[in-house]
Amino acid sequence: MSTPQPQTTPRRYQLFIDGQFVDAESSKTFATPNPATGETFAEVAEADKADVDKAVAAARKAFEGKWSKMSARDRGRLLYKLSQLIERDAAQLAELETRDNGKPIKESTYIDLPGVVENFEYFAGWSTKIEGETIPVPGQMFNYTLREPVGVCGQIIPWNFPLLMAAWKLAPALAAGNTVVLKPAEQTPVTALELAKLIQEAGFPEGVVNIVTGYGETAGAALASHKDIDKIAFTGSTEVGKLIAKAAAENLTKVSLELGGKAPNVIFADADIDQAVNGAMMGIFFNQGQVCCAGSRIFVEEKVKDEFLGRFKEKAEKVKVGDPMDKATLMGPQVSAEQLNRIKSWSPQLDPQFQNGYFFQPTIFSDVDNKMRVAQEEIFGPVSSVITFKDDDELIQKANDTIYGLSAGIWTQNITRAHRFAKAIKAGVVWINTYNMMNAASPFGGYKQSGYGREMGKHALDLYTQVKSVWVDLSGKPIGWFGK
Ligand code: NAP
Ligand code: MG
């Protein structure tokens, strides 16, 4: 295991409100550690209700003012400019992401940052393509719709893909003409505030994007329950998702939720086993297993269980866990001591090479029954459960026997079986002979308790627009119902 290098002096960050970098009203700050060393990586301003109020007021002013007067083309150009600035600074942003989150530099460089650029670029193009319709109504009437922005959006994001989650949220909201107050996760506040610098440089009007770093229970809750927020978008745990939905219900704020998962990744005997083993690895060990769509329940057809397990184990043992700044590292530390301890509670007998960082080794539980807690609860770490099945019917029943429904994978050479599975599984995303594929143009979101709403693709625009129906009488005559 390569050893992470010691920390230099902590970086310092302020909140981004109304186009300015400012301290919290309380002057409070909090420390965010580098998960590879446990040392403080940055000291960040801690927003509370007072700061959230300021940020919402700034977003409201921007929404009612400059931003809604700007042409769609100019909005798109700003988003495109931002995507180019991110691309320019990608190497530096990838390094900051790795130091704040612990994910391998190979991932932040080749997956996170390109995804961020792609999302801003993709939604930049949508700005000029959000259109209403004309409706063929009877009589001498003209009826058309306007597709308008929702207004001020509160967005709360998790720590597993910090900058990428910010991009998934900000890009469609801004393309559709909304203004935003974004709250990053306390574990990973740094790259969102770096993004704020680029938002400033790109020339977005003041108050269009506001970033309030702080804790969920204070800043997050203040945002979710705010009376002047028109929409709240959340990604994170199902537990907190329910709190958000309750807080939003009080003001009937519109909500979209992207929550947890316990995805089935299914291996049939007729699969190419090499591909399936690689797919199982990608499903559960990518990003230290801290992925909402992680293939944490690996269903294997009984006939090939021994062959699959042997090869899966062998490969898992070879995963290079260590310093995330090392280009050869495939797994870095978990994001926080809290997450590490949560994962260790599932597997206390395994004592990982702990050092000072939050490291945990790839872990496989075999002979799991789908009813066990380990197969039902989201662990959010590199811990997989291998479950066997005999035939398609048993598989579908077990695969759907979960409160979640975010994603699913299947490995088979039989196309009929693959598509039958894709139809029968209750999940928002299905991967056939692949896993974790995503693109800014393709929708992503959950069934059941994995949430509601779809992010990315044109479907994301539904979350950030509302439809107004306009009627025009072309006859020039009185309605007549109550007489002339
Ligand atoms: P979490 O609490 O759901 O955090 C997600 C976001 O919600 C963070 O920005 C968090 O802020 C904020 N938040 C927390 N409590 C809030 C509240 N009462 N009101 C408003 N916002 C609130 O997730 P976590 O505690 O970091 O991780 C716990 C578990 O969640 C993980 O083990 C995993 O199972 C799941 N998870 C899922 C995803 C996903 O992509 N679906 C992502 C991350 C975690 P703070 O971080 O500042 O508290
Ligand atoms: Mg939390």
Coordinates of C-alpha atoms and ligand atoms in Angstrom, one line a residue:
M1 CA 0.0 0.0 0.0
S2 CA 1.5 3.4 -1.0
T3 CA 1.5 5.9 1.8
P4 CA -0.3 9.3 1.4
Q5 CA 1.9 12.4 1.7
P6 CA 1.5 14.7 4.7
Q7 CA -0.7 17.7 4.5
T8 CA 0.4 21.3 3.9
T9 CA -1.3 24.2 5.6
P10 CA -5.1 24.1 5.4
R11 CA -6.9 25.9 2.6
R12 CA -9.5 28.5 3.5
Y13 CA -12.9 29.0 2.0
Q14 CA -15.8 31.5 2.4
L15 CA -19.5 31.2 1.4
F16 CA -20.6 32.4 -2.0
I17 CA -23.6 34.7 -1.7
D18 CA -24.9 37.3 -4.1
G19 CA -21.7 37.1 -6.2
Q20 CA -19.4 37.7 -3.3
F21 CA -17.2 35.5 -1.1
V22 CA -18.2 36.2 2.5
D23 CA -17.8 34.8 6.0
A24 CA -20.7 33.2 7.8
E25 CA -22.8 35.7 9.8
S26 CA -21.7 33.8 12.9
S27 CA -18.1 33.8 11.7
K28 CA -18.0 30.1 12.4
T29 CA -16.0 27.7 10.3
F30 CA -15.5 23.9 10.2
A31 CA -12.7 21.7 9.2
T32 CA -12.8 19.1 6.4
P33 CA -10.2 16.4 6.7
N34 CA -8.2 14.7 3.9
P35 CA -9.6 11.1 4.3
A36 CA -6.2 9.6 3.2
T37 CA -4.4 11.2 6.2
G38 CA -7.1 12.4 8.6
E39 CA -5.4 15.8 8.6
T40 CA -7.4 19.0 8.1
F41 CA -7.4 19.8 4.4
A42 CA -9.5 23.0 4.5
E43 CA -11.2 25.3 6.9
V44 CA -14.6 26.3 5.5
A45 CA -17.2 28.9 6.5
E46 CA -20.2 27.3 8.3
A47 CA -23.5 28.6 7.0
D48 CA -26.5 28.6 9.3
K49 CA -30.1 29.8 8.9
A50 CA -29.1 33.5 8.7
D51 CA -26.8 32.8 5.8
V52 CA -29.4 30.6 4.0
D53 CA -31.9 33.5 4.4
K54 CA -29.3 35.9 2.8
A55 CA -28.6 33.4 -0.1
V56 CA -32.3 32.8 -0.8
A57 CA -32.9 36.6 -0.8
A58 CA -30.1 37.0 -3.3
A59 CA -31.4 34.2 -5.5
R60 CA -34.9 35.7 -5.4
K61 CA -33.5 39.2 -6.4
A62 CA -31.5 37.6 -9.3
F63 CA -34.5 35.5 -10.4
E64 CA -36.9 38.5 -10.5
G65 CA -34.2 40.8 -12.0
K66 CA -31.3 40.3 -14.4
W67 CA -31.5 36.5 -14.9
S68 CA -35.0 36.3 -16.2
K69 CA -34.4 39.3 -18.5
M70 CA -31.3 37.6 -20.0
S71 CA -31.9 35.9 -23.4
A72 CA -31.8 32.1 -23.5
R73 CA -28.9 32.3 -25.9
D74 CA -26.9 34.4 -23.4
R75 CA -27.7 31.9 -20.6
G76 CA -26.5 29.1 -22.8
R77 CA -23.3 30.9 -23.6
L78 CA -22.6 31.5 -19.9
L79 CA -23.1 27.7 -19.2
Y80 CA -20.8 26.9 -22.1
K81 CA -18.2 29.3 -20.9
L82 CA -18.4 27.7 -17.5
S83 CA -17.8 24.3 -19.0
Q84 CA -14.7 25.6 -20.8
L85 CA -13.3 27.1 -17.6
I86 CA -13.8 23.8 -15.8
E87 CA -12.1 22.0 -18.6
R88 CA -9.2 24.5 -18.4
D89 CA -8.8 23.9 -14.7
A90 CA -9.7 20.2 -14.7
A91 CA -6.4 18.8 -13.5
Q92 CA -6.3 21.2 -10.4
L93 CA -10.0 20.5 -9.6
A94 CA -9.5 16.7 -9.9
E95 CA -6.6 17.0 -7.4
L96 CA -8.7 19.0 -4.9
E97 CA -11.6 16.5 -5.3
T98 CA -9.2 13.7 -4.5
R99 CA -7.8 15.4 -1.5
D100 CA -11.2 16.4 -0.1
N101 CA -13.0 13.1 -0.9
G102 CA -10.3 10.4 -1.0
K103 CA -11.3 9.1 -4.4
P104 CA -8.4 7.9 -6.6
I105 CA -7.0 10.6 -8.8
K106 CA -7.6 8.3 -11.8
E107 CA -11.3 8.5 -11.1
S108 CA -11.5 12.2 -10.4
T109 CA -9.4 12.9 -13.6
Y110 CA -11.1 10.5 -16.0
I111 CA -14.6 10.2 -14.6
D112 CA -15.7 13.0 -12.3
L113 CA -14.2 16.0 -14.1
P114 CA -15.1 14.9 -17.7
G115 CA -18.7 14.3 -16.4
V116 CA -18.9 17.8 -14.9
V117 CA -17.7 19.4 -18.2
E118 CA -20.1 17.2 -20.2
N119 CA -23.1 18.2 -18.1
F120 CA -22.6 21.9 -18.3
E121 CA -21.9 21.6 -22.0
Y122 CA -25.0 19.4 -22.6
F123 CA -27.4 21.7 -20.7
A124 CA -25.8 24.9 -22.3
G125 CA -27.3 23.6 -25.5
W126 CA -30.8 23.1 -24.0
S127 CA -31.1 26.7 -22.9
T128 CA -32.3 27.7 -26.4
K129 CA -34.4 24.6 -26.9
I130 CA -37.0 24.9 -24.1
E131 CA -40.2 25.4 -26.0
G132 CA -44.0 25.6 -25.4
E133 CA -46.6 24.1 -27.6
T134 CA -49.7 25.1 -29.5
I135 CA -52.7 23.0 -28.7
P136 CA -55.4 22.2 -31.3
V137 CA -58.4 23.4 -29.2
P138 CA -61.9 23.7 -30.8
G139 CA -63.6 26.9 -31.8
Q140 CA -62.1 30.3 -32.5
M141 CA -59.6 29.9 -29.8
F142 CA -55.8 30.0 -29.7
N143 CA -54.2 28.0 -26.9
Y144 CA -50.5 27.8 -26.3
T145 CA -48.2 26.8 -23.5
L146 CA -45.2 28.6 -22.0
R147 CA -42.5 26.5 -20.3
E148 CA -41.2 28.7 -17.5
P149 CA -38.5 28.3 -14.9
V150 CA -39.8 27.2 -11.4
G151 CA -37.9 30.0 -9.6
V152 CA -35.5 29.8 -6.7
C153 CA -34.2 26.3 -6.3
G154 CA -32.6 24.8 -3.1
Q155 CA -30.2 22.0 -4.0
I156 CA -28.6 19.7 -1.4
I157 CA -25.9 17.3 -2.5
P158 CA -23.9 14.4 -1.1
W159 CA -20.2 13.8 -0.8
N160 CA -19.6 10.8 -3.1
F161 CA -19.3 12.7 -6.4
P162 CA -19.1 16.3 -5.0
L163 CA -18.5 18.4 -8.1
L164 CA -20.3 16.0 -10.4
M165 CA -23.5 16.2 -8.2
A166 CA -23.2 20.0 -8.2
A167 CA -23.1 19.8 -12.0
W168 CA -26.1 17.4 -12.3
K169 CA -28.1 19.9 -10.1
L170 CA -26.9 23.3 -11.4
A171 CA -26.7 22.7 -15.1
P172 CA -30.4 21.9 -15.9
A173 CA -31.6 24.4 -13.3
L174 CA -29.6 27.3 -14.8
A175 CA -30.3 26.2 -18.4
A176 CA -34.0 26.5 -17.6
G177 CA -33.6 30.0 -16.1
N178 CA -33.8 29.3 -12.4
T179 CA -31.6 30.6 -9.7
V180 CA -30.0 28.4 -7.1
V181 CA -28.9 28.0 -3.5
L182 CA -26.6 25.0 -3.3
K183 CA -25.6 23.2 -0.1
P184 CA -22.7 20.8 -0.6
A185 CA -22.0 18.0 1.9
E186 CA -20.0 18.9 5.0
Q187 CA -17.4 16.2 4.2
T188 CA -16.7 17.7 0.7
P189 CA -17.3 21.4 0.5
V190 CA -14.2 22.4 -1.4
T191 CA -14.8 21.9 -5.1
A192 CA -18.2 23.6 -5.1
L193 CA -16.5 26.7 -3.7
E194 CA -13.8 26.4 -6.4
L195 CA -16.6 26.2 -8.9
A196 CA -18.0 29.4 -7.5
K197 CA -14.8 31.2 -8.5
L198 CA -15.3 30.0 -12.1
I199 CA -19.0 31.0 -12.0
Q200 CA -17.7 34.5 -11.1
E201 CA -15.1 34.4 -13.8
A202 CA -17.6 33.2 -16.4
G203 CA -19.7 36.3 -15.7
F204 CA -22.9 35.0 -14.3
P205 CA -25.0 37.8 -12.7
E206 CA -24.7 38.1 -8.9
G207 CA -27.1 35.9 -7.0
V208 CA -27.8 33.4 -9.8
V209 CA -25.8 30.8 -8.0
N210 CA -25.2 30.9 -4.2
I211 CA -23.2 28.3 -2.3
V212 CA -23.7 27.8 1.4
T213 CA -21.4 25.2 3.0
G214 CA -22.4 23.9 6.4
Y215 CA -24.2 21.1 8.2
G216 CA -27.3 19.3 7.0
E217 CA -29.2 19.6 10.3
T218 CA -28.7 23.4 10.3
A219 CA -28.0 24.9 6.8
G220 CA -29.6 22.0 4.9
A221 CA -32.8 22.0 7.1
A222 CA -33.1 25.8 6.8
L223 CA -33.0 25.5 3.0
A224 CA -35.5 22.6 2.8
S225 CA -38.0 24.4 5.0
H226 CA -37.5 27.8 3.5
K227 CA -40.8 29.6 2.6
D228 CA -39.2 31.5 -0.4
I229 CA -37.8 28.4 -2.1
D230 CA -39.9 27.2 -5.1
K231 CA -38.2 23.8 -5.5
I232 CA -35.9 21.6 -3.6
A233 CA -33.7 19.0 -5.2
F234 CA -31.9 16.5 -3.0
T235 CA -29.4 13.6 -3.4
G236 CA -28.4 11.5 -0.4
S237 CA -29.8 8.9 2.0
T238 CA -33.4 7.7 1.9
E239 CA -33.6 8.6 5.6
V240 CA -32.8 12.3 5.0
G241 CA -34.8 12.3 1.8
K242 CA -37.9 11.6 3.9
L243 CA -37.1 14.6 6.1
I244 CA -36.7 16.8 3.1
A245 CA -40.0 15.7 1.7
K246 CA -41.7 16.4 5.0
A247 CA -40.1 19.8 5.3
A248 CA -41.1 20.7 1.7
A249 CA -44.7 19.4 2.3
E250 CA -45.2 22.2 4.9
N251 CA -44.8 24.9 2.1
L252 CA -45.8 22.6 -0.8
T253 CA -42.4 23.2 -2.3
K254 CA -41.8 21.0 -5.3
V255 CA -39.4 18.2 -4.6
S256 CA -37.1 15.8 -6.5
L257 CA -35.2 13.1 -4.7
E258 CA -32.3 10.9 -5.7
L259 CA -31.8 8.5 -2.9
G260 CA -30.2 5.2 -1.9
G261 CA -30.1 1.8 -3.6
K262 CA -29.3 -1.9 -3.2
A263 CA -29.0 -2.8 -6.8
P264 CA -29.0 -6.4 -8.1
N265 CA -26.1 -7.2 -10.5
V266 CA -27.1 -10.5 -12.1
I267 CA -24.8 -13.1 -13.5
F268 CA -26.4 -15.9 -15.6
A269 CA -24.5 -19.1 -16.4
D270 CA -24.5 -18.1 -20.1
A271 CA -22.7 -14.8 -19.5
D272 CA -19.1 -14.2 -20.5
I273 CA -17.7 -14.8 -17.0
D274 CA -14.6 -12.6 -17.5
Q275 CA -16.8 -9.7 -18.5
A276 CA -19.2 -10.5 -15.6
V277 CA -16.4 -10.5 -13.0
N278 CA -15.1 -7.2 -14.3
G279 CA -18.7 -5.9 -14.2
A280 CA -19.2 -7.1 -10.6
M281 CA -15.9 -5.3 -9.6
M282 CA -17.0 -2.1 -11.3
G283 CA -20.4 -2.5 -9.7
I284 CA -19.3 -2.6 -6.1
F285 CA -15.6 -1.4 -5.7
F286 CA -15.7 1.7 -7.9
N287 CA -15.5 4.9 -5.8
Q288 CA -14.9 2.7 -2.7
G289 CA -18.4 1.4 -3.0
Q290 CA -19.8 4.8 -2.2
V291 CA -22.2 4.9 -5.1
C292 CA -26.0 5.1 -4.9
C293 CA -26.3 2.7 -7.9
A294 CA -23.6 0.3 -6.6
G295 CA -24.3 -3.4 -7.6
S296 CA -24.2 -4.5 -4.0
R297 CA -26.3 -7.6 -4.4
I298 CA -24.6 -9.9 -6.8
F299 CA -27.0 -12.6 -8.0
V300 CA -25.2 -15.6 -9.5
E301 CA -26.9 -18.6 -11.2
E302 CA -26.2 -21.6 -9.0
K303 CA -24.4 -23.5 -11.7
V304 CA -21.6 -20.9 -12.1
K305 CA -21.3 -19.8 -8.4
D306 CA -18.0 -21.5 -7.7
E307 CA -16.4 -20.4 -10.9
F308 CA -17.6 -16.8 -10.5
L309 CA -16.7 -16.5 -6.8
G310 CA -13.2 -17.9 -7.3
R311 CA -12.4 -15.4 -10.0
F312 CA -14.2 -12.5 -8.2
K313 CA -12.3 -13.2 -5.0
E314 CA -9.0 -13.5 -6.8
K315 CA -9.5 -10.2 -8.5
A316 CA -10.8 -8.4 -5.4
E317 CA -7.7 -9.4 -3.5
K318 CA -5.5 -7.7 -6.2
V319 CA -7.2 -4.3 -6.0
K320 CA -4.6 -1.7 -5.2
V321 CA -5.9 0.2 -2.1
G322 CA -3.8 3.1 -1.0
D323 CA -2.8 6.7 -1.6
P324 CA -5.5 8.2 -3.8
M325 CA -3.0 10.7 -5.3
D326 CA -1.0 7.7 -6.7
K327 CA -2.1 7.2 -10.4
A328 CA -2.1 3.4 -10.0
T329 CA -4.4 3.3 -7.0
L330 CA -7.8 1.8 -7.7
M331 CA -9.4 2.3 -4.2
G332 CA -8.7 5.2 -1.9
P333 CA -10.0 5.7 1.7
Q334 CA -13.7 6.0 2.6
V335 CA -14.9 9.6 2.8
S336 CA -14.9 9.9 6.6
A337 CA -14.2 8.2 9.9
E338 CA -18.0 8.0 10.4
Q339 CA -18.5 6.2 7.1
L340 CA -15.6 3.9 7.8
N341 CA -17.1 3.0 11.2
R342 CA -20.5 2.4 9.7
I343 CA -18.9 -0.1 7.2
K344 CA -16.8 -1.8 9.9
S345 CA -19.9 -2.5 11.9
W346 CA -20.9 -4.9 9.1
S347 CA -17.6 -6.6 9.0
P348 CA -15.8 -6.2 12.4
Q349 CA -13.7 -9.3 11.9
L350 CA -11.8 -7.6 9.1
D351 CA -9.2 -5.3 10.4
P352 CA -8.2 -3.1 7.4
Q353 CA -4.8 -1.4 7.1
F354 CA -6.1 1.5 9.0
Q355 CA -3.1 3.8 9.4
N356 CA -4.4 7.4 9.9
G357 CA -6.6 7.4 6.8
Y358 CA -10.1 5.8 6.5
F359 CA -9.1 2.7 4.5
F360 CA -11.1 -0.4 4.0
Q361 CA -10.4 -3.5 1.9
P362 CA -12.8 -4.9 -0.8
T363 CA -15.1 -7.3 1.0
I364 CA -17.2 -10.2 -0.3
F365 CA -20.0 -12.0 1.6
S366 CA -20.9 -15.3 0.0
D367 CA -23.9 -17.5 0.7
V368 CA -26.1 -14.5 1.5
D369 CA -29.8 -14.9 1.7
N370 CA -31.7 -11.9 0.1
K371 CA -33.7 -11.5 3.4
M372 CA -30.6 -10.9 5.5
R373 CA -29.9 -7.3 6.6
V374 CA -26.7 -7.2 4.7
A375 CA -28.7 -7.8 1.5
Q376 CA -31.4 -5.3 2.4
E377 CA -29.6 -2.2 3.9
E378 CA -27.5 0.2 1.9
I379 CA -23.9 -0.1 3.2
F380 CA -22.3 2.4 0.9
G381 CA -18.9 0.8 1.1
P382 CA -16.9 -1.8 -0.8
V383 CA -19.0 -4.6 0.6
S384 CA -20.8 -7.1 -1.7
S385 CA -23.3 -9.8 -1.0
V386 CA -23.3 -12.8 -3.3
I387 CA -26.7 -14.5 -3.6
T388 CA -27.5 -17.5 -5.7
F389 CA -30.6 -18.3 -7.8
K390 CA -31.9 -21.2 -9.9
D391 CA -34.1 -19.6 -12.6
D392 CA -35.4 -16.4 -14.1
D393 CA -38.6 -16.3 -12.0
E394 CA -36.8 -16.8 -8.7
L395 CA -34.3 -14.2 -9.7
I396 CA -36.9 -11.5 -10.6
Q397 CA -38.8 -12.1 -7.4
K398 CA -35.6 -11.8 -5.2
A399 CA -34.2 -8.9 -7.3
N400 CA -37.3 -6.9 -6.7
D401 CA -37.6 -7.8 -3.1
T402 CA -36.1 -4.5 -1.8
I403 CA -37.4 -1.1 -0.8
Y404 CA -35.0 0.4 -3.4
G405 CA -35.2 0.6 -7.1
L406 CA -32.5 2.8 -8.5
S407 CA -30.5 0.5 -10.9
A408 CA -29.8 -3.0 -11.9
G409 CA -27.3 -4.9 -14.1
I410 CA -27.5 -8.2 -16.0
W411 CA -24.8 -10.4 -17.6
T412 CA -26.1 -12.8 -20.2
Q413 CA -25.6 -13.7 -23.9
N414 CA -29.3 -14.3 -24.3
I415 CA -31.0 -11.2 -25.6
T416 CA -34.5 -12.3 -24.9
R417 CA -33.6 -12.9 -21.2
A418 CA -31.8 -9.6 -21.0
H419 CA -34.8 -7.5 -22.3
R420 CA -37.3 -9.6 -20.3
F421 CA -35.3 -8.7 -17.2
A422 CA -35.0 -5.0 -18.2
K423 CA -38.8 -4.9 -18.3
A424 CA -39.5 -6.9 -15.2
I425 CA -37.1 -5.2 -12.8
K426 CA -38.4 -2.2 -10.8
A427 CA -35.5 0.2 -11.3
G428 CA -34.8 3.5 -13.0
V429 CA -31.7 2.4 -14.8
V430 CA -30.8 -1.1 -16.3
W431 CA -27.4 -2.1 -17.6
I432 CA -27.0 -5.1 -19.9
N433 CA -23.5 -6.5 -20.1
T434 CA -22.2 -3.3 -18.7
Y435 CA -22.4 -1.3 -15.4
N436 CA -22.3 2.3 -14.2
M437 CA -22.6 3.7 -17.7
M438 CA -23.9 7.3 -17.6
N439 CA -24.2 10.2 -19.9
A440 CA -25.5 13.8 -19.5
A441 CA -28.1 13.0 -22.2
S442 CA -29.5 9.9 -20.5
P443 CA -32.0 10.1 -17.6
F444 CA -31.1 8.8 -14.2
G445 CA -33.3 8.3 -11.1
G446 CA -35.2 5.9 -9.0
Y447 CA -38.3 3.7 -8.5
K448 CA -39.7 3.0 -5.1
Q449 CA -37.8 4.5 -2.1
S450 CA -34.9 5.4 -4.4
G451 CA -36.7 8.6 -5.0
Y452 CA -38.6 10.6 -7.6
G453 CA -37.8 12.6 -10.6
R454 CA -35.1 12.1 -13.3
E455 CA -31.9 13.9 -13.6
M456 CA -29.8 14.4 -16.7
G457 CA -31.2 14.2 -20.3
K458 CA -34.2 16.2 -21.4
H459 CA -36.2 14.8 -18.4
A460 CA -34.2 16.9 -16.0
L461 CA -35.8 20.0 -17.6
D462 CA -39.2 18.8 -16.3
L463 CA -37.8 19.2 -12.8
Y464 CA -36.8 22.8 -13.4
T465 CA -39.7 24.1 -15.5
Q466 CA -43.4 24.5 -15.1
V467 CA -46.1 24.8 -17.8
K468 CA -48.4 27.8 -18.2
S469 CA -51.4 27.4 -20.5
V470 CA -52.5 30.6 -22.3
W471 CA -55.9 31.1 -24.0
V472 CA -56.7 33.7 -26.6
D473 CA -60.2 34.4 -28.1
L474 CA -59.8 35.0 -31.8
S475 CA -63.6 35.6 -32.5
G476 CA -63.7 39.0 -31.0
K477 CA -67.2 38.2 -29.6
P478 CA -68.4 38.2 -26.0
I479 CA -68.5 34.9 -24.2
G480 CA -72.3 35.1 -24.2
W481 CA -73.0 32.5 -21.5
F482 CA -74.6 35.1 -19.2
G483 CA -76.3 36.9 -22.1
K484 CA -74.9 39.7 -24.3
Ligands
NAP1 P1 -27.1 12.4 4.1 O1 -27.1 12.7 5.5 O2 -28.3 11.9 3.4 O3 -26.4 13.6 3.3 C1 -26.8 14.1 2.1 C2 -26.9 15.6 2.1 O4 -28.0 16.0 2.9 C3 -25.7 16.4 2.7 O5 -25.5 17.6 2.1 C4 -26.2 16.6 4.2 O6 -25.5 17.6 4.8 C5 -27.6 16.9 3.9 N1 -28.5 16.7 5.1 C6 -28.3 15.9 6.2 N2 -29.4 16.0 7.1 C7 -30.2 17.0 6.6 C8 -31.4 17.5 7.0 N3 -32.0 17.2 8.2 N4 -32.0 18.5 6.2 C9 -31.4 18.9 5.1 N5 -30.3 18.4 4.6 C10 -29.6 17.4 5.3 O7 -26.0 11.3 3.9 P2 -24.7 11.0 4.8 O8 -25.0 11.1 6.2 O9 -23.6 11.8 4.4 O10 -24.5 9.4 4.5 C11 -25.3 8.5 5.1 C12 -25.8 7.4 4.2 O11 -26.5 8.0 3.1 C13 -24.7 6.7 3.5 O12 -24.1 5.7 4.3 C14 -25.4 6.2 2.3 O13 -26.1 5.0 2.6 C15 -26.3 7.3 2.0 N6 -25.9 8.1 0.9 C16 -26.5 8.0 -0.3 C17 -26.0 8.8 -1.4 C18 -26.7 8.7 -2.7 O14 -26.1 9.2 -3.7 N7 -27.9 8.2 -2.9 C19 -25.0 9.7 -1.2 C20 -24.4 9.9 0.1 C21 -24.9 9.1 1.1 P3 -24.2 17.2 5.7 O15 -23.4 16.2 5.0 O16 -23.6 18.5 5.9 O17 -24.8 16.6 7.0
MG2 MG -24.9 13.6 7.3

